[in-house]
PDB file of C-alpha atoms in Angstrom:
ATOM      1  CA  MET A   1      11.393  13.872 -57.061  1.00 43.00           C
ATOM      2  CA  LEU A   2      10.270  10.933 -54.913  1.00 40.00           C
ATOM      3  CA  ARG A   3      13.772   9.458 -55.118  1.00 48.00           C
ATOM      4  CA  ARG A   4      15.334  12.726 -53.960  1.00 46.00           C
ATOM      5  CA  ALA A   5      12.860  12.938 -51.053  1.00 39.00           C
ATOM      6  CA  LEU A   6      13.696   9.400 -49.913  1.00 38.00           C
ATOM      7  CA  LEU A   7      17.416  10.140 -50.117  1.00 40.00           C
ATOM      8  CA  ALA A   8      16.918  13.262 -47.998  1.00 41.00           C
ATOM      9  CA  ILE A   9      15.013  11.301 -45.331  1.00 35.00           C
ATOM     10  CA  LEU A  10      17.708   8.626 -45.249  1.00 39.00           C
ATOM     11  CA  ALA A  11      20.415  11.264 -44.911  1.00 43.00           C
ATOM     12  CA  LEU A  12      18.535  12.894 -42.026  1.00 38.00           C
ATOM     13  CA  LEU A  13      18.108   9.557 -40.247  1.00 37.00           C
ATOM     14  CA  ALA A  14      21.810   8.827 -40.686  1.00 42.00           C
ATOM     15  CA  GLN A  15      22.662  12.033 -38.842  1.00 43.00           C
ATOM     16  CA  MET A  16      20.447  11.200 -35.854  1.00 39.00           C
ATOM     17  CA  PRO A  17      22.024   9.477 -32.827  1.00 41.00           C
ATOM     18  CA  ALA A  18      21.337   5.778 -32.489  1.00 42.00           C
ATOM     19  CA  GLY A  19      18.288   5.026 -30.300  1.00 36.00           C
ATOM     20  CA  ARG A  20      18.966   3.548 -26.868  1.00 43.00           C
ATOM     21  CA  ALA A  21      17.330   0.276 -25.979  1.00 47.00           C
ATOM     22  CA  GLU A  22      14.559   0.683 -23.423  1.00 67.00           C
ATOM     23  CA  ASP A  23      15.779   0.583 -19.840  1.00 78.00           C
ATOM     24  CA  PRO A  24      14.946  -2.703 -18.095  1.00 96.00           C
ATOM     25  CA  PHE A  25      11.862  -2.473 -15.911  1.00 98.00           C
ATOM     26  CA  ILE A  26       9.727  -4.512 -13.569  1.00 98.00           C
ATOM     27  CA  THR A  27       6.102  -4.189 -12.533  1.00 98.00           C
ATOM     28  CA  VAL A  28       5.361  -4.077  -8.811  1.00 98.00           C
ATOM     29  CA  ALA A  29       1.791  -4.451  -7.569  1.00 98.00           C
ATOM     30  CA  SER A  30       1.599  -2.773  -4.194  1.00 97.00           C
ATOM     31  CA  THR A  31      -0.734  -1.391  -1.591  1.00 94.00           C
ATOM     32  CA  THR A  32      -1.936   2.177  -1.971  1.00 92.00           C
ATOM     33  CA  SER A  33      -0.243   3.176   1.285  1.00 93.00           C
ATOM     34  CA  THR A  34       3.247   2.834  -0.206  1.00 94.00           C
ATOM     35  CA  GLU A  35       2.181   5.168  -3.009  1.00 92.00           C
ATOM     36  CA  GLN A  36      -0.024   7.665  -1.147  1.00 91.00           C
ATOM     37  CA  SER A  37       2.430   8.044   1.728  1.00 94.00           C
ATOM     38  CA  GLY A  38       5.100   9.184  -0.738  1.00 95.00           C
ATOM     39  CA  LEU A  39       7.419   6.262   0.105  1.00 97.00           C
ATOM     40  CA  PHE A  40       7.742   5.022  -3.465  1.00 97.00           C
ATOM     41  CA  GLN A  41       8.429   8.509  -4.839  1.00 96.00           C
ATOM     42  CA  TYR A  42      11.370   8.628  -2.436  1.00 97.00           C
ATOM     43  CA  LEU A  43      12.527   5.003  -2.622  1.00 97.00           C
ATOM     44  CA  LEU A  44      12.307   3.979  -6.265  1.00 98.00           C
ATOM     45  CA  PRO A  45      14.679   6.595  -7.726  1.00 98.00           C
ATOM     46  CA  LEU A  46      17.311   5.363  -5.253  1.00 98.00           C
ATOM     47  CA  PHE A  47      16.853   1.785  -6.465  1.00 98.00           C
ATOM     48  CA  GLN A  48      16.911   2.833 -10.108  1.00 97.00           C
ATOM     49  CA  GLN A  49      20.144   4.736  -9.537  1.00 97.00           C
ATOM     50  CA  ALA A  50      21.707   1.716  -7.808  1.00 96.00           C
ATOM     51  CA  ALA A  51      20.491  -0.997 -10.174  1.00 97.00           C
ATOM     52  CA  GLY A  52      19.557   0.683 -13.456  1.00 97.00           C
ATOM     53  CA  ILE A  53      16.108  -0.902 -13.284  1.00 98.00           C
ATOM     54  CA  THR A  54      12.886   1.100 -13.541  1.00 97.00           C
ATOM     55  CA  VAL A  55       9.958   0.111 -11.321  1.00 98.00           C
ATOM     56  CA  ARG A  56       6.439   0.563 -12.660  1.00 98.00           C
ATOM     57  CA  VAL A  57       3.961   0.555  -9.796  1.00 97.00           C
ATOM     58  CA  VAL A  58       0.363  -0.633  -9.817  1.00 97.00           C
ATOM     59  CA  ALA A  59      -1.019   0.832  -6.575  1.00 95.00           C
ATOM     60  CA  VAL A  60      -4.165  -1.015  -5.496  1.00 95.00           C
ATOM     61  CA  GLY A  61      -5.582  -2.652  -2.403  1.00 94.00           C
ATOM     62  CA  THR A  62      -3.671  -5.679  -1.164  1.00 96.00           C
ATOM     63  CA  GLY A  63      -6.439  -8.103  -2.161  1.00 96.00           C
ATOM     64  CA  GLN A  64      -6.397  -6.794  -5.718  1.00 96.00           C
ATOM     65  CA  ALA A  65      -2.581  -6.852  -5.779  1.00 97.00           C
ATOM     66  CA  LEU A  66      -2.666 -10.526  -4.829  1.00 98.00           C
ATOM     67  CA  LYS A  67      -5.160 -11.168  -7.645  1.00 97.00           C
ATOM     68  CA  ILE A  68      -2.840  -9.377 -10.075  1.00 98.00           C
ATOM     69  CA  GLY A  69      -0.055 -11.683  -8.901  1.00 98.00           C
ATOM     70  CA  GLU A  70      -2.226 -14.767  -9.343  1.00 98.00           C
ATOM     71  CA  HIS A  71      -2.788 -13.775 -12.963  1.00 98.00           C
ATOM     72  CA  GLY A  72       0.916 -13.118 -13.529  1.00 98.00           C
ATOM     73  CA  ASP A  73       0.387  -9.443 -14.326  1.00 98.00           C
ATOM     74  CA  ALA A  74       3.190  -8.259 -12.027  1.00 98.00           C
ATOM     75  CA  ASP A  75       6.707  -9.394 -11.243  1.00 98.00           C
ATOM     76  CA  VAL A  76       6.830  -8.466  -7.545  1.00 98.00           C
ATOM     77  CA  LEU A  77       4.229  -7.837  -4.831  1.00 98.00           C
ATOM     78  CA  LEU A  78       4.765  -5.480  -1.889  1.00 98.00           C
ATOM     79  CA  VAL A  79       1.656  -5.701   0.303  1.00 98.00           C
ATOM     80  CA  HIS A  80       0.460  -5.799   3.924  1.00 97.00           C
ATOM     81  CA  ASP A  81      -1.756  -8.736   4.792  1.00 96.00           C
ATOM     82  CA  LYS A  82       0.476 -11.558   6.038  1.00 96.00           C
ATOM     83  CA  ILE A  83      -2.408 -14.017   6.263  1.00 95.00           C
ATOM     84  CA  GLY A  84      -3.233 -13.419   2.596  1.00 96.00           C
ATOM     85  CA  GLU A  85       0.435 -13.392   1.603  1.00 97.00           C
ATOM     86  CA  ASP A  86       1.124 -16.747   3.273  1.00 97.00           C
ATOM     87  CA  ALA A  87      -1.909 -18.224   1.499  1.00 97.00           C
ATOM     88  CA  PHE A  88      -0.660 -16.773  -1.805  1.00 98.00           C
ATOM     89  CA  VAL A  89       2.725 -18.480  -1.364  1.00 98.00           C
ATOM     90  CA  ALA A  90       1.183 -21.743  -0.148  1.00 98.00           C
ATOM     91  CA  ALA A  91      -0.974 -21.864  -3.299  1.00 98.00           C
ATOM     92  CA  GLY A  92       2.161 -21.624  -5.446  1.00 98.00           C
ATOM     93  CA  PHE A  93       1.571 -18.118  -6.792  1.00 98.00           C
ATOM     94  CA  GLY A  94       4.495 -16.481  -4.988  1.00 98.00           C
ATOM     95  CA  VAL A  95       7.968 -17.421  -3.780  1.00 97.00           C
ATOM     96  CA  GLY A  96      10.449 -16.103  -1.261  1.00 95.00           C
ATOM     97  CA  ARG A  97       8.296 -13.843   0.899  1.00 97.00           C
ATOM     98  CA  HIS A  98      10.288 -11.490   3.170  1.00 98.00           C
ATOM     99  CA  ASP A  99       9.330  -9.055   5.894  1.00 98.00           C
ATOM    100  CA  VAL A 100      10.372  -5.580   4.739  1.00 98.00           C
ATOM    101  CA  MET A 101       9.031  -2.961   7.152  1.00 98.00           C
ATOM    102  CA  TYR A 102       6.211  -2.179   9.529  1.00 98.00           C
ATOM    103  CA  ASN A 103       4.210   0.613  11.043  1.00 97.00           C
ATOM    104  CA  ASP A 104       0.748   0.509  12.611  1.00 98.00           C
ATOM    105  CA  PHE A 105      -2.875   1.360  12.046  1.00 98.00           C
ATOM    106  CA  VAL A 106      -4.696   4.118  13.893  1.00 98.00           C
ATOM    107  CA  LEU A 107      -8.374   4.784  14.515  1.00 98.00           C
ATOM    108  CA  VAL A 108      -9.169   8.349  13.542  1.00 98.00           C
ATOM    109  CA  GLY A 109     -12.387  10.234  14.150  1.00 98.00           C
ATOM    110  CA  PRO A 110     -13.928  13.689  14.633  1.00 98.00           C
ATOM    111  CA  SER A 111     -12.527  15.859  17.384  1.00 96.00           C
ATOM    112  CA  GLY A 112     -15.956  15.823  19.094  1.00 97.00           C
ATOM    113  CA  ASP A 113     -15.601  12.026  19.510  1.00 98.00           C
ATOM    114  CA  PRO A 114     -19.346  11.220  19.498  1.00 98.00           C
ATOM    115  CA  ALA A 115     -18.731   7.558  20.352  1.00 98.00           C
ATOM    116  CA  GLY A 116     -16.743   8.467  23.471  1.00 98.00           C
ATOM    117  CA  ILE A 117     -13.589   6.578  22.542  1.00 98.00           C
ATOM    118  CA  ALA A 118     -11.098   8.928  24.230  1.00 93.00           C
ATOM    119  CA  GLY A 119      -9.141   6.976  26.816  1.00 94.00           C
ATOM    120  CA  VAL A 120     -10.083   3.558  25.379  1.00 97.00           C
ATOM    121  CA  THR A 121      -7.079   1.340  24.588  1.00 97.00           C
ATOM    122  CA  ASP A 122      -8.909  -1.755  23.261  1.00 98.00           C
ATOM    123  CA  ILE A 123      -9.791  -1.446  19.566  1.00 98.00           C
ATOM    124  CA  THR A 124     -12.710  -3.887  19.781  1.00 98.00           C
ATOM    125  CA  GLU A 125     -14.216  -1.859  22.646  1.00 98.00           C
ATOM    126  CA  ALA A 126     -13.891   1.239  20.465  1.00 98.00           C
ATOM    127  CA  PHE A 127     -15.726  -0.536  17.634  1.00 98.00           C
ATOM    128  CA  LYS A 128     -18.490  -1.600  20.035  1.00 98.00           C
ATOM    129  CA  ARG A 129     -18.939   2.013  21.109  1.00 98.00           C
ATOM    130  CA  ILE A 130     -19.137   3.199  17.501  1.00 98.00           C
ATOM    131  CA  ALA A 131     -21.878   0.649  16.772  1.00 97.00           C
ATOM    132  CA  ALA A 132     -23.753   1.361  20.024  1.00 97.00           C
ATOM    133  CA  LYS A 133     -23.942   5.109  19.502  1.00 97.00           C
ATOM    134  CA  PRO A 134     -24.240   4.648  16.494  1.00 97.00           C
ATOM    135  CA  ALA A 135     -21.564   6.899  15.001  1.00 97.00           C
ATOM    136  CA  THR A 136     -20.709   7.089  11.305  1.00 98.00           C
ATOM    137  CA  PHE A 137     -17.842   4.847  10.194  1.00 98.00           C
ATOM    138  CA  VAL A 138     -16.171   4.941   6.781  1.00 98.00           C
ATOM    139  CA  SER A 139     -14.923   1.622   5.438  1.00 97.00           C
ATOM    140  CA  ARG A 140     -12.649   1.319   2.436  1.00 96.00           C
ATOM    141  CA  GLY A 141     -14.560  -1.763   1.315  1.00 94.00           C
ATOM    142  CA  ASP A 142     -11.908  -2.542  -1.309  1.00 94.00           C
ATOM    143  CA  ASP A 143     -10.405  -5.816   0.000  1.00 94.00           C
ATOM    144  CA  SER A 144      -7.200  -3.966   0.841  1.00 94.00           C
ATOM    145  CA  GLY A 145      -4.966  -4.969   3.740  1.00 95.00           C
ATOM    146  CA  THR A 146      -6.563  -2.174   5.754  1.00 96.00           C
ATOM    147  CA  ASP A 147     -10.058  -3.351   4.820  1.00 96.00           C
ATOM    148  CA  ARG A 148      -9.235  -6.955   5.716  1.00 96.00           C
ATOM    149  CA  LEU A 149      -7.932  -5.878   9.116  1.00 97.00           C
ATOM    150  CA  GLU A 150     -11.006  -3.744   9.732  1.00 97.00           C
ATOM    151  CA  LYS A 151     -13.347  -6.648   8.936  1.00 97.00           C
ATOM    152  CA  ARG A 152     -11.417  -8.900  11.331  1.00 97.00           C
ATOM    153  CA  LEU A 153     -11.724  -6.269  14.058  1.00 98.00           C
ATOM    154  CA  TRP A 154     -15.499  -5.999  13.598  1.00 98.00           C
ATOM    155  CA  ALA A 155     -15.709  -9.798  13.838  1.00 97.00           C
ATOM    156  CA  ALA A 156     -13.598  -9.762  17.013  1.00 98.00           C
ATOM    157  CA  ALA A 157     -16.038  -7.196  18.434  1.00 98.00           C
ATOM    158  CA  GLY A 158     -18.945  -9.507  17.588  1.00 98.00           C
ATOM    159  CA  ILE A 159     -20.446  -7.062  15.085  1.00 97.00           C
ATOM    160  CA  ASP A 160     -21.148  -7.433  11.363  1.00 96.00           C
ATOM    161  CA  PRO A 161     -22.253  -4.004  10.084  1.00 95.00           C
ATOM    162  CA  VAL A 162     -22.348  -5.253   6.488  1.00 91.00           C
ATOM    163  CA  ALA A 163     -24.799  -8.078   7.234  1.00 89.00           C
ATOM    164  CA  ALA A 164     -26.835  -5.734   9.424  1.00 85.00           C
ATOM    165  CA  ARG A 165     -27.015  -3.183   6.593  1.00 89.00           C
ATOM    166  CA  ALA A 166     -26.107  -0.578   9.184  1.00 92.00           C
ATOM    167  CA  ARG A 167     -26.892   2.911   7.894  1.00 95.00           C
ATOM    168  CA  TRP A 168     -24.019   4.370   9.896  1.00 97.00           C
ATOM    169  CA  TYR A 169     -21.517   2.123   8.069  1.00 97.00           C
ATOM    170  CA  LYS A 170     -20.341   3.776   4.833  1.00 97.00           C
ATOM    171  CA  ASP A 171     -18.618   1.347   2.441  1.00 95.00           C
ATOM    172  CA  ILE A 172     -16.954   3.491  -0.241  1.00 96.00           C
ATOM    173  CA  GLY A 173     -15.001   0.838  -2.196  1.00 94.00           C
ATOM    174  CA  SER A 174     -11.943   3.044  -2.586  1.00 93.00           C
ATOM    175  CA  GLY A 175      -8.419   3.687  -1.344  1.00 92.00           C
ATOM    176  CA  MET A 176      -7.059   5.146   1.868  1.00 94.00           C
ATOM    177  CA  GLY A 177      -6.837   8.731   0.649  1.00 94.00           C
ATOM    178  CA  PRO A 178     -10.486   8.861  -0.469  1.00 95.00           C
ATOM    179  CA  ALA A 179     -11.562   7.140   2.769  1.00 96.00           C
ATOM    180  CA  LEU A 180      -9.821   9.786   4.849  1.00 97.00           C
ATOM    181  CA  ASN A 181     -11.252  12.568   2.691  1.00 97.00           C
ATOM    182  CA  THR A 182     -14.742  11.133   3.146  1.00 98.00           C
ATOM    183  CA  ALA A 183     -14.303  10.743   6.907  1.00 98.00           C
ATOM    184  CA  ALA A 184     -13.057  14.332   7.156  1.00 98.00           C
ATOM    185  CA  ALA A 185     -15.980  15.648   5.100  1.00 97.00           C
ATOM    186  CA  ILE A 186     -18.734  13.878   7.069  1.00 97.00           C
ATOM    187  CA  GLU A 187     -16.961  13.770  10.474  1.00 97.00           C
ATOM    188  CA  ALA A 188     -16.772   9.998  10.683  1.00 98.00           C
ATOM    189  CA  TYR A 189     -14.451   7.389  12.144  1.00 98.00           C
ATOM    190  CA  THR A 190     -12.145   5.243   9.998  1.00 98.00           C
ATOM    191  CA  ILE A 191      -9.072   3.021  10.237  1.00 98.00           C
ATOM    192  CA  SER A 192      -5.913   4.311   8.541  1.00 97.00           C
ATOM    193  CA  ASP A 193      -2.374   3.080   8.182  1.00 96.00           C
ATOM    194  CA  ARG A 194      -0.116   5.545   9.960  1.00 96.00           C
ATOM    195  CA  GLY A 195       2.006   6.289   6.891  1.00 95.00           C
ATOM    196  CA  THR A 196      -0.940   7.600   4.887  1.00 94.00           C
ATOM    197  CA  TRP A 197      -2.302   9.447   7.936  1.00 96.00           C
ATOM    198  CA  ILE A 198       0.987  11.299   8.477  1.00 95.00           C
ATOM    199  CA  SER A 199       1.097  12.378   4.829  1.00 94.00           C
ATOM    200  CA  PHE A 200      -2.624  13.284   4.711  1.00 95.00           C
ATOM    201  CA  LYS A 201      -3.150  17.053   4.624  1.00 93.00           C
ATOM    202  CA  ASN A 202      -6.953  17.424   4.528  1.00 95.00           C
ATOM    203  CA  ARG A 203      -7.637  16.398   8.125  1.00 96.00           C
ATOM    204  CA  ARG A 204     -10.145  19.129   9.041  1.00 96.00           C
ATOM    205  CA  ALA A 205     -11.562  17.986  12.411  1.00 95.00           C
ATOM    206  CA  LEU A 206     -10.111  14.476  12.240  1.00 98.00           C
ATOM    207  CA  ARG A 207      -7.634  13.317  14.854  1.00 98.00           C
ATOM    208  CA  ILE A 208      -6.272  10.037  16.161  1.00 98.00           C
ATOM    209  CA  VAL A 209      -8.676   8.712  18.803  1.00 98.00           C
ATOM    210  CA  LEU A 210      -7.026   5.322  19.447  1.00 98.00           C
ATOM    211  CA  GLU A 211      -3.577   3.899  18.816  1.00 98.00           C
ATOM    212  CA  GLY A 212      -1.198   1.390  20.347  1.00 97.00           C
ATOM    213  CA  ASP A 213      -3.354  -1.747  20.500  1.00 98.00           C
ATOM    214  CA  LYS A 214      -1.077  -4.622  19.435  1.00 97.00           C
ATOM    215  CA  ARG A 215      -3.767  -5.800  17.001  1.00 97.00           C
ATOM    216  CA  LEU A 216      -3.087  -2.637  14.971  1.00 98.00           C
ATOM    217  CA  PHE A 217       0.438  -3.772  14.055  1.00 98.00           C
ATOM    218  CA  ASN A 218       0.957  -3.405  10.293  1.00 97.00           C
ATOM    219  CA  GLN A 219       3.563  -5.664   8.675  1.00 97.00           C
ATOM    220  CA  TYR A 220       4.596  -5.275   5.024  1.00 98.00           C
ATOM    221  CA  GLY A 221       5.986  -8.162   2.985  1.00 98.00           C
ATOM    222  CA  VAL A 222       7.584  -8.534  -0.439  1.00 98.00           C
ATOM    223  CA  MET A 223       7.640 -11.579  -2.694  1.00 98.00           C
ATOM    224  CA  LEU A 224       8.366 -12.620  -6.248  1.00 98.00           C
ATOM    225  CA  VAL A 225       5.492 -13.816  -8.410  1.00 98.00           C
ATOM    226  CA  ASN A 226       6.298 -17.460  -9.100  1.00 98.00           C
ATOM    227  CA  PRO A 227       8.073 -17.757 -12.492  1.00 98.00           C
ATOM    228  CA  ALA A 228       7.311 -21.487 -12.526  1.00 98.00           C
ATOM    229  CA  ARG A 229       3.614 -20.562 -12.670  1.00 97.00           C
ATOM    230  CA  HIS A 230       4.128 -17.595 -15.021  1.00 98.00           C
ATOM    231  CA  PRO A 231       7.298 -17.984 -17.131  1.00 97.00           C
ATOM    232  CA  HIS A 232       7.125 -14.398 -18.443  1.00 97.00           C
ATOM    233  CA  VAL A 233       7.786 -13.004 -14.949  1.00 98.00           C
ATOM    234  CA  LYS A 234      11.069 -11.065 -14.872  1.00 98.00           C
ATOM    235  CA  ALA A 235      12.454 -13.185 -12.080  1.00 98.00           C
ATOM    236  CA  ALA A 236      16.071 -11.988 -12.168  1.00 98.00           C
ATOM    237  CA  LEU A 237      15.162  -8.294 -12.263  1.00 98.00           C
ATOM    238  CA  GLY A 238      12.416  -8.709  -9.679  1.00 98.00           C
ATOM    239  CA  GLN A 239      14.765 -10.560  -7.332  1.00 98.00           C
ATOM    240  CA  ARG A 240      17.281  -7.708  -7.594  1.00 98.00           C
ATOM    241  CA  PHE A 241      14.590  -5.320  -6.351  1.00 98.00           C
ATOM    242  CA  ILE A 242      13.690  -7.641  -3.478  1.00 98.00           C
ATOM    243  CA  ASP A 243      17.340  -8.153  -2.554  1.00 98.00           C
ATOM    244  CA  TRP A 244      17.908  -4.383  -2.517  1.00 98.00           C
ATOM    245  CA  LEU A 245      14.860  -3.771  -0.297  1.00 98.00           C
ATOM    246  CA  VAL A 246      15.944  -6.270   2.359  1.00 98.00           C
ATOM    247  CA  ALA A 247      19.656  -5.408   2.189  1.00 98.00           C
ATOM    248  CA  PRO A 248      21.170  -2.673   4.387  1.00 98.00           C
ATOM    249  CA  GLU A 249      21.001  -0.075   1.587  1.00 97.00           C
ATOM    250  CA  GLY A 250      17.265  -0.493   1.048  1.00 98.00           C
ATOM    251  CA  GLN A 251      16.529  -0.791   4.753  1.00 98.00           C
ATOM    252  CA  ARG A 252      18.392   2.460   5.449  1.00 98.00           C
ATOM    253  CA  ALA A 253      16.451   4.181   2.684  1.00 98.00           C
ATOM    254  CA  ILE A 254      13.139   3.076   4.233  1.00 98.00           C
ATOM    255  CA  ALA A 255      14.219   4.321   7.666  1.00 98.00           C
ATOM    256  CA  ASN A 256      15.352   7.645   6.229  1.00 98.00           C
ATOM    257  CA  TYR A 257      11.979   8.481   4.693  1.00 97.00           C
ATOM    258  CA  LYS A 258      10.330  11.033   6.969  1.00 97.00           C
ATOM    259  CA  ILE A 259       7.722  13.782   6.796  1.00 96.00           C
ATOM    260  CA  ASP A 260       8.350  16.784   9.044  1.00 94.00           C
ATOM    261  CA  GLY A 261      10.898  14.707  10.917  1.00 95.00           C
ATOM    262  CA  GLU A 262       8.461  11.843  11.595  1.00 96.00           C
ATOM    263  CA  GLN A 263       9.424   8.364  10.411  1.00 96.00           C
ATOM    264  CA  LEU A 264       6.605   6.607   8.494  1.00 96.00           C
ATOM    265  CA  PHE A 265       7.961   3.059   8.124  1.00 97.00           C
ATOM    266  CA  PHE A 266      10.355   0.973  10.201  1.00 98.00           C
ATOM    267  CA  PRO A 267      12.566  -1.577   8.427  1.00 98.00           C
ATOM    268  CA  ASP A 268      12.559  -5.117   9.851  1.00 98.00           C
ATOM    269  CA  ALA A 269      13.977  -7.463   7.215  1.00 97.00           C
ATOM    270  CA  SER A 270      15.799 -10.378   8.809  1.00 77.00           C
TER     271      SER A 270
END
């Protein structure tokens, strides 16, 4: 009886189609803004169709993405803190960094504007007014590219709300979406990348109160995790993704991603 059962199983297996080898894939550690803005949901299927390579995304703050790259737990990084990226490459953890696209950051706050920022064009002056009021400010506090920029802006304004243990400064240790949700719920100010802001639907009384300061420029870069440091990195597959992003096909795809007719990212690969 056992023999007949085994023969039946073997016959059934023989009738089944041969299994297909797993599609090649790479792991990309990237900022939350590329995920939460919807860019990756639009972009990655186009790359997969063109190259036959699946992209698995780890969406975290830029600082954490760089740490993931240092440990060799990703093949490619797509992040937005050029100072940190240049240091990452200089330390030998990454190779071949390229500019990919840009947008900008915006300061958003409650429509009542308790800090009186309306009409201000200098972001450090706006931060000084928030601290002087004081008005509630939500910080991501997650070592993301946005968080790193915010901390540099507070320093440029001559204010350290963390060291001062300012009660009006709310450090949530989370991503851009949760930071915007928190700011909307408690009617606070926060810094957001424009891509996530455009795609954010739960604005309530939030609105942009300051934009256009050149210090709010937001550059994104892509690089391969150094295979000489981590031999298991899928260098050839990762480089194909990078090459596609900076080539005309990828750059057009980035430019074509819009929400309600509004472009979120602007390609600028050399």
